[in-house]
Structures are given as structure tokens and as C-alpha cells.
Coordinates of N, CA and C in Angstrom, one line a residue:
M1 N 62.8 70.8 96.9 CA 64.3 70.6 96.6 C 65.1 71.7 95.8
S2 N 64.2 72.2 94.9 CA 64.6 73.5 94.1 C 64.8 74.6 94.8
N3 N 64.0 74.7 96.1 CA 64.3 76.1 96.7 C 65.3 75.9 97.4
H4 N 65.7 74.5 98.0 CA 67.2 74.4 98.6 C 68.5 74.6 97.8
H5 N 68.3 74.5 96.4 CA 69.3 74.9 95.5 C 69.3 76.3 95.3
A6 N 68.0 77.0 95.0 CA 67.8 78.4 95.0 C 68.4 79.0 96.1
A7 N 68.3 78.7 97.4 CA 69.0 79.4 98.6 C 70.2 79.3 98.4
W8 N 70.7 77.9 98.1 CA 72.2 77.7 98.2 C 73.0 78.8 96.7
R9 N 72.4 79.0 95.8 CA 72.8 79.7 95.0 C 72.8 81.2 95.2
H10 N 71.8 81.5 95.9 CA 71.7 83.3 96.4 C 72.8 83.2 97.3
A11 N 72.9 82.2 98.6 CA 73.9 82.5 99.4 C 75.3 82.6 98.7
L12 N 75.7 81.9 97.6 CA 77.3 81.8 97.2 C 77.1 83.0 96.5
I13 N 76.4 83.5 95.6 CA 76.3 84.9 95.1 C 76.6 85.8 96.1
I14 N 75.7 86.1 97.4 CA 75.6 87.1 98.0 C 77.4 87.2 98.8
T15 N 77.9 86.0 99.0 CA 78.9 85.8 99.6 C 80.3 86.1 98.7
A16 N 80.1 85.6 97.1 CA 80.9 86.2 96.2 C 81.1 87.9 96.2
I17 N 80.0 88.8 96.3 CA 79.7 90.1 96.1 C 80.1 90.8 97.2
V18 N 79.8 89.9 98.3 CA 80.7 90.6 99.6 C 82.1 90.5 99.7
A19 N 82.8 88.9 99.2 CA 84.0 89.3 99.1 C 84.6 89.9 98.1
A20 N 84.1 90.4 96.8 CA 84.5 91.3 95.8 C 84.5 92.8 96.8
C21 N 83.6 93.2 97.3 CA 83.5 94.5 98.2 C 84.6 94.8 99.1
L22 N 85.0 93.4 99.8 CA 86.2 93.6 100.7 C 87.6 93.6 100.1
A23 N 87.7 92.8 98.9 CA 88.7 92.8 98.1 C 89.0 94.5 97.7
A24 N 88.0 94.8 97.1 CA 88.1 96.3 96.5 C 88.2 97.3 97.4
L25 N 87.9 97.2 98.8 CA 87.9 98.0 99.8 C 89.5 97.8 100.3
F26 N 90.0 96.8 100.2 CA 91.5 96.6 100.4 C 92.4 97.0 99.5
M27 N 91.9 96.9 98.3 CA 92.8 97.5 97.5 C 93.0 98.7 97.1
T28 N 91.9 99.5 97.6 CA 91.5 101.2 97.7 C 92.1 101.6 99.0
R29 N 92.5 100.9 100.0 CA 92.8 101.7 101.4 C 93.7 103.0 100.8
S30 N 93.7 103.7 102.1 CA 94.4 104.8 101.8 C 95.8 104.7 101.6
V31 N 96.3 105.8 101.3 CA 97.9 105.8 100.9 C 98.7 105.6 102.2
P32 N 99.9 105.0 101.9 CA 100.6 104.5 102.6 C 101.5 105.6 103.8
Y33 N 101.4 106.7 103.2 CA 102.1 108.0 104.0 C 101.1 108.7 104.6
E34 N 101.8 109.3 105.5 CA 100.8 110.6 106.0 C 101.2 111.9 105.2
N35 N 100.2 112.6 104.9 CA 100.3 113.9 104.2 C 101.1 114.9 105.2
S36 N 102.1 115.7 104.3 CA 102.5 116.6 104.8 C 103.6 116.0 106.3
Q37 N 103.7 114.8 106.2 CA 104.8 114.3 107.2 C 105.9 114.0 106.6
P38 N 107.3 114.7 107.2 CA 108.3 114.2 106.7 C 109.0 113.0 106.7
Y39 N 109.4 112.4 106.0 CA 110.0 110.7 106.4 C 111.4 110.8 106.0
R40 N 112.3 110.3 106.9 CA 113.8 110.7 107.0 C 114.4 109.4 107.0
S41 N 115.9 109.3 106.4 CA 116.9 108.2 106.3 C 118.3 108.9 106.2
Q42 N 119.2 107.9 106.8 CA 120.5 108.6 106.8 C 121.3 107.4 106.8
G43 N 122.4 107.7 106.0 CA 123.2 106.3 105.9 C 124.8 106.6 105.3
H44 N 125.3 105.9 105.0 CA 126.9 105.9 104.4 C 127.0 105.1 103.2
H45 N 127.7 105.5 102.1 CA 128.4 104.8 101.2 C 129.9 104.5 101.2
F46 N 130.3 103.5 101.1 CA 131.7 103.5 100.9 C 132.6 103.4 100.0
M47 N 133.2 104.3 99.4 CA 133.8 104.7 98.2 C 135.5 104.3 98.2
G48 N 135.8 103.1 98.2 CA 137.4 102.8 98.4 C 137.7 103.5 99.8
S49 N 138.7 104.1 100.1 CA 139.1 104.7 101.1 C 138.4 106.0 101.8
D50 N 137.1 106.5 100.7 CA 136.4 107.6 101.5 C 135.1 107.1 102.0
I51 N 134.1 107.5 102.8 CA 132.9 107.5 103.1 C 132.0 108.8 103.0
L52 N 130.9 108.5 102.1 CA 129.8 109.6 101.9 C 128.9 109.4 102.6
D53 N 128.8 110.5 103.5 CA 127.4 110.4 104.4 C 126.2 111.2 103.9
F54 N 125.1 110.6 104.0 CA 123.9 111.0 103.5 C 122.8 111.0 104.2
K55 N 122.0 112.3 104.2 CA 120.7 112.4 105.1 C 119.8 112.8 103.9
E56 N 118.7 111.7 104.1 CA 117.7 111.8 103.2 C 116.3 112.2 103.7
R57 N 115.4 113.2 103.2 CA 114.2 113.4 103.3 C 113.0 113.3 102.3
L58 N 111.9 112.8 102.6 CA 110.9 113.1 101.5 C 109.7 113.1 102.4
T59 N 108.9 114.5 101.7 CA 107.8 114.7 102.3 C 106.8 115.2 101.1
I60 N 105.8 114.4 101.3 CA 104.5 114.5 100.4 C 103.4 115.3 100.9
S61 N 103.0 116.3 100.2 CA 101.9 117.4 100.5 C 101.1 117.1 99.2
E62 N 100.1 116.6 99.3 CA 99.4 116.2 98.0 C 99.2 117.8 97.3
P63 N 99.0 118.0 96.4 CA 99.8 117.6 95.1 C 100.9 117.3 94.9
S64 N 102.0 117.5 95.5 CA 103.4 117.7 95.4 C 104.2 116.5 96.2
A65 N 105.7 116.8 96.1 CA 106.6 116.1 96.7 C 107.8 116.6 96.7
V66 N 108.8 116.4 97.9 CA 110.0 117.1 97.8 C 110.7 116.2 98.6
L67 N 111.8 115.8 97.5 CA 112.9 114.8 98.0 C 114.1 115.7 98.3
S68 N 114.9 115.6 99.4 CA 116.1 116.4 99.3 C 117.1 115.2 100.2
M69 N 118.1 115.8 99.5 CA 119.4 115.0 100.2 C 120.7 115.9 100.6
L70 N 120.9 115.8 101.9 CA 122.5 116.3 102.0 C 123.5 115.5 101.8
E71 N 124.7 115.6 101.2 CA 125.5 114.9 100.9 C 126.8 115.4 101.5
R72 N 127.8 114.4 102.3 CA 128.8 115.2 102.8 C 130.1 114.0 102.7
L73 N 131.1 114.5 102.3 CA 132.2 113.7 101.6 C 133.3 114.6 102.2
G74 N 134.1 114.0 103.8 CA 135.1 114.8 104.1 C 134.8 116.0 104.5
D75 N 135.2 117.4 104.1 CA 134.6 118.5 104.5 C 133.9 119.3 103.6
K76 N 133.8 118.5 102.3 CA 132.7 119.2 101.4 C 131.4 118.6 101.6
E77 N 130.5 119.3 101.1 CA 129.1 119.3 101.5 C 128.0 119.6 100.2
R78 N 127.1 119.1 100.0 CA 126.2 119.6 98.9 C 124.9 119.0 99.3
H79 N 123.7 119.8 99.0 CA 122.3 119.8 99.3 C 121.6 119.8 97.8
I80 N 120.7 118.9 97.8 CA 120.1 118.5 96.7 C 118.5 118.5 97.1
A81 N 117.9 119.2 96.3 CA 116.1 119.3 96.3 C 115.7 119.0 95.0
V82 N 114.7 117.9 95.2 CA 114.1 117.5 93.9 C 112.6 117.8 94.4
G83 N 111.9 118.8 93.6 CA 110.3 119.1 93.7 C 109.9 118.2 92.7
A84 N 108.7 117.6 92.9 CA 107.6 116.9 91.9 C 106.1 117.1 92.2
S85 N 105.6 116.6 91.3 CA 104.1 116.8 91.4 C 103.7 115.2 91.3
L86 N 102.7 115.0 92.3 CA 102.1 113.4 92.4 C 101.2 113.5 91.4
V87 N 101.8 112.2 90.6 CA 100.9 112.0 89.6 C 99.7 111.2 89.8
E88 N 99.9 110.0 90.8 CA 99.3 108.8 91.3 C 99.7 108.5 92.4
A89 N 98.8 108.1 93.3 CA 99.1 107.5 94.8 C 98.2 106.5 94.8
S90 N 98.4 105.2 95.5 CA 97.7 104.1 96.0 C 98.2 103.4 97.1
R91 N 97.8 102.6 97.8 CA 98.4 101.8 98.8 C 99.7 101.3 98.2
W92 N 99.8 100.8 97.0 CA 100.7 100.0 96.6 C 101.7 100.8 95.6
R93 N 101.4 102.0 95.1 CA 102.4 102.7 94.4 C 102.1 104.0 94.2
I94 N 103.0 104.8 94.5 CA 103.5 106.3 94.1 C 104.1 106.6 92.9
K95 N 103.9 107.1 92.1 CA 104.4 108.0 90.8 C 104.2 109.5 91.0
I96 N 105.6 109.9 90.9 CA 106.1 111.3 90.7 C 106.3 111.8 89.4
K97 N 106.3 112.9 89.2 CA 107.2 113.6 87.9 C 107.9 114.7 88.5
V98 N 109.0 114.7 88.1 CA 110.0 115.6 88.5 C 109.8 117.3 87.9
E99 N 109.5 118.1 88.7 CA 109.2 119.2 88.3 C 110.3 120.2 88.3
D100 N 111.1 120.4 89.3 CA 112.4 121.4 89.8 C 113.7 120.5 90.6
I101 N 114.7 120.8 90.0 CA 115.6 120.3 90.8 C 116.7 121.6 91.3
Q102 N 117.2 121.6 92.5 CA 118.1 122.8 93.0 C 119.2 121.8 93.7
A103 N 120.4 122.5 93.5 CA 121.4 122.1 94.0 C 122.1 123.1 94.7
S104 N 122.8 123.0 95.9 CA 123.6 124.0 96.7 C 125.1 124.5 95.7
S105 N 125.5 123.2 94.8 CA 126.5 123.7 94.2 C 126.5 122.6 92.9
E106 N 126.8 123.1 91.8 CA 127.2 122.3 90.4 C 127.9 121.5 90.5
E107 N 129.1 121.5 91.4 CA 130.3 120.6 91.7 C 129.6 119.0 92.5
Q108 N 130.0 118.4 91.8 CA 129.8 116.9 92.3 C 131.2 116.3 93.4
L109 N 130.5 115.8 94.6 CA 131.5 115.3 95.6 C 132.1 114.3 95.3
F110 N 131.9 113.5 94.5 CA 132.6 112.4 94.2 C 132.6 112.1 92.2
D111 N 133.6 111.5 92.0 CA 133.3 110.8 90.5 C 132.4 110.2 90.0
V112 N 131.1 110.7 89.7 CA 130.1 110.1 89.0 C 130.2 109.0 88.4
S113 N 131.0 108.9 87.7 CA 131.5 108.1 86.3 C 131.8 106.9 87.0
R114 N 132.6 106.9 88.2 CA 133.2 105.7 88.8 C 131.9 105.2 89.8
H115 N 131.2 106.1 90.3 CA 129.9 105.6 91.5 C 129.1 105.9 90.8
S116 N 128.3 105.6 89.7 CA 127.2 106.1 89.1 C 125.9 105.4 89.9
D117 N 126.1 104.2 90.5 CA 125.0 103.6 91.1 C 124.6 104.3 92.5
L118 N 125.1 105.4 92.8 CA 125.0 106.1 94.4 C 124.1 107.0 94.1
L119 N 123.3 106.9 95.4 CA 122.6 108.0 95.8 C 121.2 108.2 94.4
F120 N 121.2 109.2 93.8 CA 120.2 109.7 93.1 C 120.1 109.0 91.7
S121 N 121.2 108.1 91.4 CA 121.3 107.9 90.2 C 120.7 108.9 89.0
R122 N 121.7 109.8 89.0 CA 121.3 111.3 88.6 C 120.7 111.2 87.0
Q123 N 120.9 110.1 86.3 CA 120.5 110.2 85.2 C 118.7 110.2 85.0
Y124 N 118.1 110.0 86.0 CA 116.9 109.6 85.9 C 116.1 111.0 86.7
F125 N 116.9 111.7 87.3 CA 116.3 113.0 88.0 C 116.6 114.0 87.2
R126 N 115.9 113.9 86.2 CA 115.7 115.2 85.0 C 114.5 115.7 85.1
L127 N 114.3 117.1 84.6 CA 113.0 117.8 84.8 C 112.2 116.8 83.8
G128 N 110.6 116.6 84.2 CA 110.0 115.9 83.4 C 110.0 114.5 83.2
S129 N 111.0 113.9 84.1 CA 111.1 112.3 84.2 C 110.1 111.8 85.4
I130 N 109.5 110.6 85.2 CA 108.6 110.0 86.0 C 109.1 108.9 86.8
L131 N 108.8 108.9 88.2 CA 109.3 108.0 88.9 C 108.4 107.0 89.6
N132 N 108.3 106.0 89.5 CA 107.3 104.8 89.9 C 108.1 104.3 91.4
L133 N 107.4 104.8 92.3 CA 107.6 104.1 93.7 C 106.8 102.9 94.0
V134 N 107.1 101.6 94.2 CA 106.4 100.6 94.5 C 106.6 100.4 96.0
V135 N 105.5 100.3 97.0 CA 105.2 100.8 98.2 C 105.7 99.3 98.7
V136 N 106.6 99.1 99.7 CA 106.7 97.7 100.3 C 105.9 98.0 101.6
P137 N 105.1 96.8 102.0 CA 104.1 97.1 103.1 C 105.2 97.1 104.5
T138 N 104.8 98.0 105.3 CA 105.6 98.0 106.6 C 104.6 98.2 107.8
R139 N 105.0 97.9 109.0 CA 104.2 98.3 110.2 C 104.8 99.4 110.7
G140 N 104.1 100.0 111.3 CA 104.7 101.3 112.1 C 104.6 102.5 111.4
D141 N 105.9 103.4 111.7 CA 105.8 104.6 111.2 C 106.9 104.7 110.1
A142 N 107.2 103.7 109.2 CA 108.0 103.7 108.4 C 107.3 103.7 107.0
L143 N 107.9 104.2 105.8 CA 107.6 104.1 104.4 C 108.8 103.5 103.8
C144 N 108.4 102.4 103.2 CA 109.4 101.6 102.3 C 109.0 101.6 101.2
Y145 N 109.8 101.9 100.0 CA 109.5 102.2 98.7 C 110.7 101.5 97.6
Y146 N 110.3 101.0 96.5 CA 111.5 100.4 95.7 C 111.0 101.3 94.6
I147 N 112.1 102.0 94.1 CA 112.0 103.1 93.2 C 112.5 102.5 91.6
L148 N 111.5 101.9 91.0 CA 111.9 100.9 89.4 C 112.8 101.5 89.0
E149 N 112.5 102.6 88.2 CA 113.6 103.1 87.5 C 115.3 103.5 88.0
V150 N 115.5 103.4 89.0 CA 116.8 103.5 89.5 C 117.2 102.3 90.1
D151 N 116.1 101.4 90.3 CA 116.6 99.7 91.1 C 117.4 99.8 92.7
R152 N 116.4 101.1 93.7 CA 116.9 101.2 94.3 C 115.7 100.8 95.7
L153 N 115.7 100.6 96.7 CA 115.0 100.1 97.8 C 115.3 101.2 98.9
R154 N 114.2 101.8 99.3 CA 114.3 102.9 100.3 C 113.4 102.4 101.5
C155 N 113.9 102.7 102.8 CA 113.1 102.9 104.0 C 113.4 104.0 104.9
M156 N 112.1 104.9 105.3 CA 112.3 105.8 105.9 C 111.6 105.9 106.8
N157 N 112.0 106.7 108.0 CA 111.0 106.7 109.3 C 110.3 108.3 109.4
H158 N 109.3 108.4 109.8 CA 108.9 109.9 110.2 C 109.0 110.6 111.5
R159 N 109.8 109.6 112.6 CA 110.3 109.9 114.0 C 111.4 110.3 114.2

């Protein structure tokens, strides 16, 4: 009878070890993006009677990342590029540190004080800022993430 209990305990221990290994494998799966593959999105923001069009692009080429945006309001246009270093990347989180910010013009296209929730939420895109991107699981060629610091959800395709 004790051999039966010992065998049962051994089987339970082996099952627990296998389950822990599978869980660890699932938790440390590869990153949710393709390295050096640009992800793109585009959209519009309605600001009273004006429409702000934007095209956004994110490329992560380990160990760095570039987030760029083209903003268009009427006949005015502005391009912004944020260079960042990759601090951490896992299946569930991407952490980047802002290293460089380039803008085609220092002039804002819209009154930031009246529309501070738009686009980059510029107060967080300063040199040295750390941004935490929480990855939202998707199927297919999309990368969806929630930027904790700016309370913003983004979904981008790479095709």
C-alpha cells in the first residue's frame, strides 16, 4: 500500500514540475514584435471644427526604438521622431527610455493647453523619460500596447 502512495506522490511532484516548466516557458515567450519591423497606424482627432490627421510609426531594432509621427492640420504639417533605448522587453511589457527628440518645427500645430490629451501627451516625452508599454495580446500582424504614463492604447499593423 505504501508503494502505491509513494508512486502517487512522485507522479504528483513530476506533474507539478512539468506544469511549472510549461508556465515558465509561456511567461518567457519571445517578445511580441518583430525586430526591425515598422508598425504603423493612422487616424484623426476632431478638435472643434478642425481635424488633426496623424500617421504614427514604431520600429524596435534592439537595443533601440524609434517612434515617429506625422501631424497634419489643414495646410500645416509637423514631423516628430522620438529615439529611445530599449530598457526591457518581454511578452507582456516593453520599457523604453527617451534618448532623443527631433521635430521638424518647434511650432505647435494646435493649442496644446486646450488639447493636452492628444498625441504624445508631450509632458512625458522628455529626454530621460521612461515609458512602460503593456502589451495587449493579439493575433496576426498587429502590435497593441497600453502606455501607462499617458493613459493611451495604441494598435499598429506592420503590413
